[in-house]
């Protein structure tokens, strides 16, 4: 599977390394081509010269950039992203009580021809780099309306060493973004930024 990661910051770097170790064909692109090249060299992945070129050759495109960059990406790369699985990893710096939709739903509205999936957002970059906590795979929650797109992303999480969890349709991203903010706000008050969500229960061996 060919995965392109847009964004070479902490999240892009973490996911590039993890997905490359999982045996996926990973390409990374960034507005700063030099940064993309440096991350590619460090992670054993391939750098693309632009978002459009990275998206065009991918099966799955991971947006590892702030949500504020989504409008520009949609404007530049909508055609290249049409029909593709597009993974939204973003969280808002602070929740906005006036908003009734998630970042993922807003992205889907901007990219109506893409198949948007919410994933990886409940995991800090430290856990995106290392999915196992004390010998237990961290949960990776996935929300999407397209069942095939959801399954593709869940298979990526599984291959990378996470425990994939089907969180439901795309509007469930509202809950996932809230879960992320809870974890972020706890660690802002003093934490290791190593925490991860884990569902437990008697119904299966987690």
GROMACS .gro file of C-alpha atoms in nm:
model
  206
    1UNK     CA    1   0.000   0.000   0.000
    2UNK     CA    2   0.129   0.345  -0.094
    3UNK     CA    3   0.085   0.604   0.180
    4UNK     CA    4   0.168   0.971   0.138
    5UNK     CA    5   0.208   1.192   0.444
    6UNK     CA    6   0.156   1.563   0.398
    7UNK     CA    7   0.352   1.747   0.665
    8UNK     CA    8   0.703   1.688   0.797
    9UNK     CA    9   0.658   1.815   1.152
   10UNK     CA   10   0.650   1.602   1.467
   11UNK     CA   11   0.341   1.409   1.362
   12UNK     CA   12   0.453   1.357   1.003
   13UNK     CA   13   0.796   1.241   1.115
   14UNK     CA   14   0.649   1.004   1.375
   15UNK     CA   15   0.402   0.846   1.136
   16UNK     CA   16   0.655   0.823   0.853
   17UNK     CA   17   0.888   0.615   1.067
   18UNK     CA   18   0.615   0.395   1.211
   19UNK     CA   19   0.446   0.323   0.878
   20UNK     CA   20   0.779   0.257   0.706
   21UNK     CA   21   0.863   0.000   0.975
   22UNK     CA   22   0.523  -0.157   0.910
   23UNK     CA   23   0.636  -0.231   0.555
   24UNK     CA   24   0.430   0.034   0.378
   25UNK     CA   25   0.554   0.237   0.081
   26UNK     CA   26   0.571   0.583   0.241
   27UNK     CA   27   0.620   0.920   0.075
   28UNK     CA   28   0.637   1.250   0.262
   29UNK     CA   29   0.578   1.604   0.136
   30UNK     CA   30   0.593   1.942   0.302
   31UNK     CA   31   0.569   2.308   0.208
   32UNK     CA   32   0.938   2.314   0.300
   33UNK     CA   33   1.087   2.065   0.053
   34UNK     CA   34   1.412   2.061   0.248
   35UNK     CA   35   1.234   1.951   0.564
   36UNK     CA   36   1.054   1.676   0.376
   37UNK     CA   37   1.385   1.558   0.239
   38UNK     CA   38   1.544   1.555   0.585
   39UNK     CA   39   1.258   1.354   0.735
   40UNK     CA   40   1.263   1.112   0.442
   41UNK     CA   41   1.635   1.058   0.490
   42UNK     CA   42   1.591   1.000   0.864
   43UNK     CA   43   1.298   0.759   0.829
   44UNK     CA   44   1.393   0.565   0.518
   45UNK     CA   45   1.098   0.702   0.324
   46UNK     CA   46   1.072   0.898  -0.002
   47UNK     CA   47   1.029   1.275  -0.037
   48UNK     CA   48   0.787   1.420  -0.291
   49UNK     CA   49   0.834   1.771  -0.435
   50UNK     CA   50   0.476   1.879  -0.373
   51UNK     CA   51   0.147   1.791  -0.208
   52UNK     CA   52  -0.012   1.730  -0.547
   53UNK     CA   53   0.254   1.483  -0.657
   54UNK     CA   54   0.248   1.304  -0.322
   55UNK     CA   55  -0.129   1.270  -0.335
   56UNK     CA   56  -0.144   1.165  -0.699
   57UNK     CA   57   0.066   0.852  -0.647
   58UNK     CA   58  -0.086   0.740  -0.315
   59UNK     CA   59  -0.358   0.499  -0.212
   60UNK     CA   60  -0.393   0.670   0.126
   61UNK     CA   61  -0.302   1.032   0.206
   62UNK     CA   62  -0.241   1.133   0.569
   63UNK     CA   63  -0.275   1.503   0.646
   64UNK     CA   64  -0.023   1.557   0.926
   65UNK     CA   65  -0.066   1.934   0.930
   66UNK     CA   66  -0.276   2.177   1.135
   67UNK     CA   67  -0.640   2.201   1.031
   68UNK     CA   68  -0.575   2.564   0.935
   69UNK     CA   69  -0.381   2.429   0.636
   70UNK     CA   70  -0.671   2.222   0.504
   71UNK     CA   71  -0.829   2.499   0.299
   72UNK     CA   72  -0.507   2.554   0.105
   73UNK     CA   73  -0.455   2.180   0.054
   74UNK     CA   74  -0.812   2.140  -0.071
   75UNK     CA   75  -0.766   2.428  -0.311
   76UNK     CA   76  -0.436   2.297  -0.449
   77UNK     CA   77  -0.487   1.923  -0.447
   78UNK     CA   78  -0.863   1.850  -0.470
   79UNK     CA   79  -0.828   1.679  -0.807
   80UNK     CA   80  -0.534   1.465  -0.693
   81UNK     CA   81  -0.722   1.366  -0.377
   82UNK     CA   82  -1.045   1.271  -0.555
   83UNK     CA   83  -1.132   0.911  -0.481
   84UNK     CA   84  -0.843   0.875  -0.235
   85UNK     CA   85  -0.861   0.778   0.130
   86UNK     CA   86  -0.767   1.099   0.314
   87UNK     CA   87  -0.680   1.065   0.682
   88UNK     CA   88  -0.744   1.363   0.910
   89UNK     CA   89  -0.511   1.360   1.210
   90UNK     CA   90  -0.580   1.715   1.331
   91UNK     CA   91  -0.712   1.858   1.657
   92UNK     CA   92  -0.803   2.215   1.739
   93UNK     CA   93  -0.569   2.387   1.987
   94UNK     CA   94  -0.873   2.458   2.206
   95UNK     CA   95  -1.231   2.335   2.166
   96UNK     CA   96  -1.481   2.579   2.019
   97UNK     CA   97  -1.824   2.539   2.182
   98UNK     CA   98  -1.983   2.727   1.894
   99UNK     CA   99  -1.886   2.457   1.643
  100UNK     CA  100  -2.122   2.163   1.596
  101UNK     CA  101  -1.905   1.969   1.352
  102UNK     CA  102  -1.564   1.805   1.363
  103UNK     CA  103  -1.255   1.895   1.165
  104UNK     CA  104  -1.303   1.572   0.972
  105UNK     CA  105  -1.657   1.659   0.867
  106UNK     CA  106  -1.543   2.004   0.755
  107UNK     CA  107  -1.262   1.844   0.556
  108UNK     CA  108  -1.508   1.607   0.389
  109UNK     CA  109  -1.717   1.909   0.286
  110UNK     CA  110  -1.405   2.067   0.132
  111UNK     CA  111  -1.311   1.742  -0.046
  112UNK     CA  112  -1.646   1.590  -0.146
  113UNK     CA  113  -1.481   1.347  -0.389
  114UNK     CA  114  -1.237   1.210  -0.129
  115UNK     CA  115  -1.306   0.946   0.134
  116UNK     CA  116  -1.219   1.114   0.462
  117UNK     CA  117  -1.124   0.910   0.768
  118UNK     CA  118  -1.048   1.037   1.118
  119UNK     CA  119  -0.757   0.849   1.276
  120UNK     CA  120  -0.437   0.891   1.480
  121UNK     CA  121  -0.565   1.214   1.641
  122UNK     CA  122  -0.606   1.065   1.991
  123UNK     CA  123  -0.237   0.966   1.992
  124UNK     CA  124   0.048   1.199   2.082
  125UNK     CA  125   0.344   1.203   1.842
  126UNK     CA  126   0.536   1.004   2.104
  127UNK     CA  127   0.280   0.725   2.070
  128UNK     CA  128   0.255   0.759   1.693
  129UNK     CA  129   0.627   0.677   1.702
  130UNK     CA  130   0.589   0.395   1.953
  131UNK     CA  131   0.244   0.231   1.966
  132UNK     CA  132   0.318  -0.011   2.250
  133UNK     CA  133   0.277   0.105   2.611
  134UNK     CA  134   0.408  -0.132   2.881
  135UNK     CA  135   0.370  -0.419   2.638
  136UNK     CA  136   0.012  -0.321   2.540
  137UNK     CA  137  -0.076  -0.180   2.196
  138UNK     CA  138  -0.233   0.164   2.222
  139UNK     CA  139  -0.583   0.199   2.080
  140UNK     CA  140  -0.615   0.374   1.746
  141UNK     CA  141  -0.970   0.500   1.695
  142UNK     CA  142  -1.105   0.526   1.340
  143UNK     CA  143  -1.420   0.707   1.223
  144UNK     CA  144  -1.544   0.718   0.864
  145UNK     CA  145  -1.858   0.696   0.655
  146UNK     CA  146  -1.697   0.485   0.382
  147UNK     CA  147  -1.659   0.128   0.514
  148UNK     CA  148  -1.383   0.033   0.271
  149UNK     CA  149  -1.182   0.345   0.353
  150UNK     CA  150  -1.226   0.277   0.724
  151UNK     CA  151  -1.105  -0.081   0.682
  152UNK     CA  152  -0.799   0.031   0.489
  153UNK     CA  153  -0.697   0.268   0.768
  154UNK     CA  154  -0.770   0.010   1.036
  155UNK     CA  155  -0.543  -0.233   0.853
  156UNK     CA  156  -0.268   0.031   0.852
  157UNK     CA  157  -0.305   0.080   1.227
  158UNK     CA  158  -0.293  -0.294   1.284
  159UNK     CA  159   0.017  -0.339   1.068
  160UNK     CA  160   0.187  -0.052   1.253
  161UNK     CA  161   0.131  -0.218   1.592
  162UNK     CA  162  -0.173  -0.030   1.722
  163UNK     CA  163  -0.501  -0.186   1.831
  164UNK     CA  164  -0.753  -0.049   1.578
  165UNK     CA  165  -1.095   0.046   1.714
  166UNK     CA  166  -1.395   0.115   1.491
  167UNK     CA  167  -1.539   0.437   1.636
  168UNK     CA  168  -1.832   0.455   1.394
  169UNK     CA  169  -1.929   0.702   1.120
  170UNK     CA  170  -1.749   1.026   1.048
  171UNK     CA  171  -1.953   1.238   1.295
  172UNK     CA  172  -1.793   1.027   1.570
  173UNK     CA  173  -1.483   1.235   1.499
  174UNK     CA  174  -1.644   1.498   1.723
  175UNK     CA  175  -1.599   1.259   2.015
  176UNK     CA  176  -1.248   1.160   1.909
  177UNK     CA  177  -1.144   1.525   1.896
  178UNK     CA  178  -1.287   1.569   2.245
  179UNK     CA  179  -1.091   1.268   2.368
  180UNK     CA  180  -0.775   1.417   2.223
  181UNK     CA  181  -0.838   1.751   2.391
  182UNK     CA  182  -0.893   1.581   2.727
  183UNK     CA  183  -0.557   1.409   2.698
  184UNK     CA  184  -0.386   1.726   2.574
  185UNK     CA  185  -0.527   1.942   2.854
  186UNK     CA  186  -0.423   1.688   3.119
  187UNK     CA  187  -0.066   1.686   2.993
  188UNK     CA  188  -0.054   2.064   2.961
  189UNK     CA  189  -0.109   2.077   3.337
  190UNK     CA  190   0.192   1.853   3.386
  191UNK     CA  191   0.252   1.520   3.220
  192UNK     CA  192   0.488   1.308   3.017
  193UNK     CA  193   0.302   1.338   2.682
  194UNK     CA  194   0.325   0.960   2.666
  195UNK     CA  195  -0.037   0.875   2.755
  196UNK     CA  196  -0.265   0.674   2.529
  197UNK     CA  197  -0.629   0.567   2.539
  198UNK     CA  198  -0.703   0.199   2.606
  199UNK     CA  199  -1.044   0.032   2.611
  200UNK     CA  200  -1.068  -0.265   2.845
  201UNK     CA  201  -1.343  -0.521   2.886
  202UNK     CA  202  -1.414  -0.893   2.914
  203UNK     CA  203  -1.542  -0.938   2.559
  204UNK     CA  204  -1.201  -0.976   2.394
  205UNK     CA  205  -0.832  -1.002   2.465
  206UNK     CA  206  -0.693  -0.653   2.419
   0.00000   0.00000   0.00000
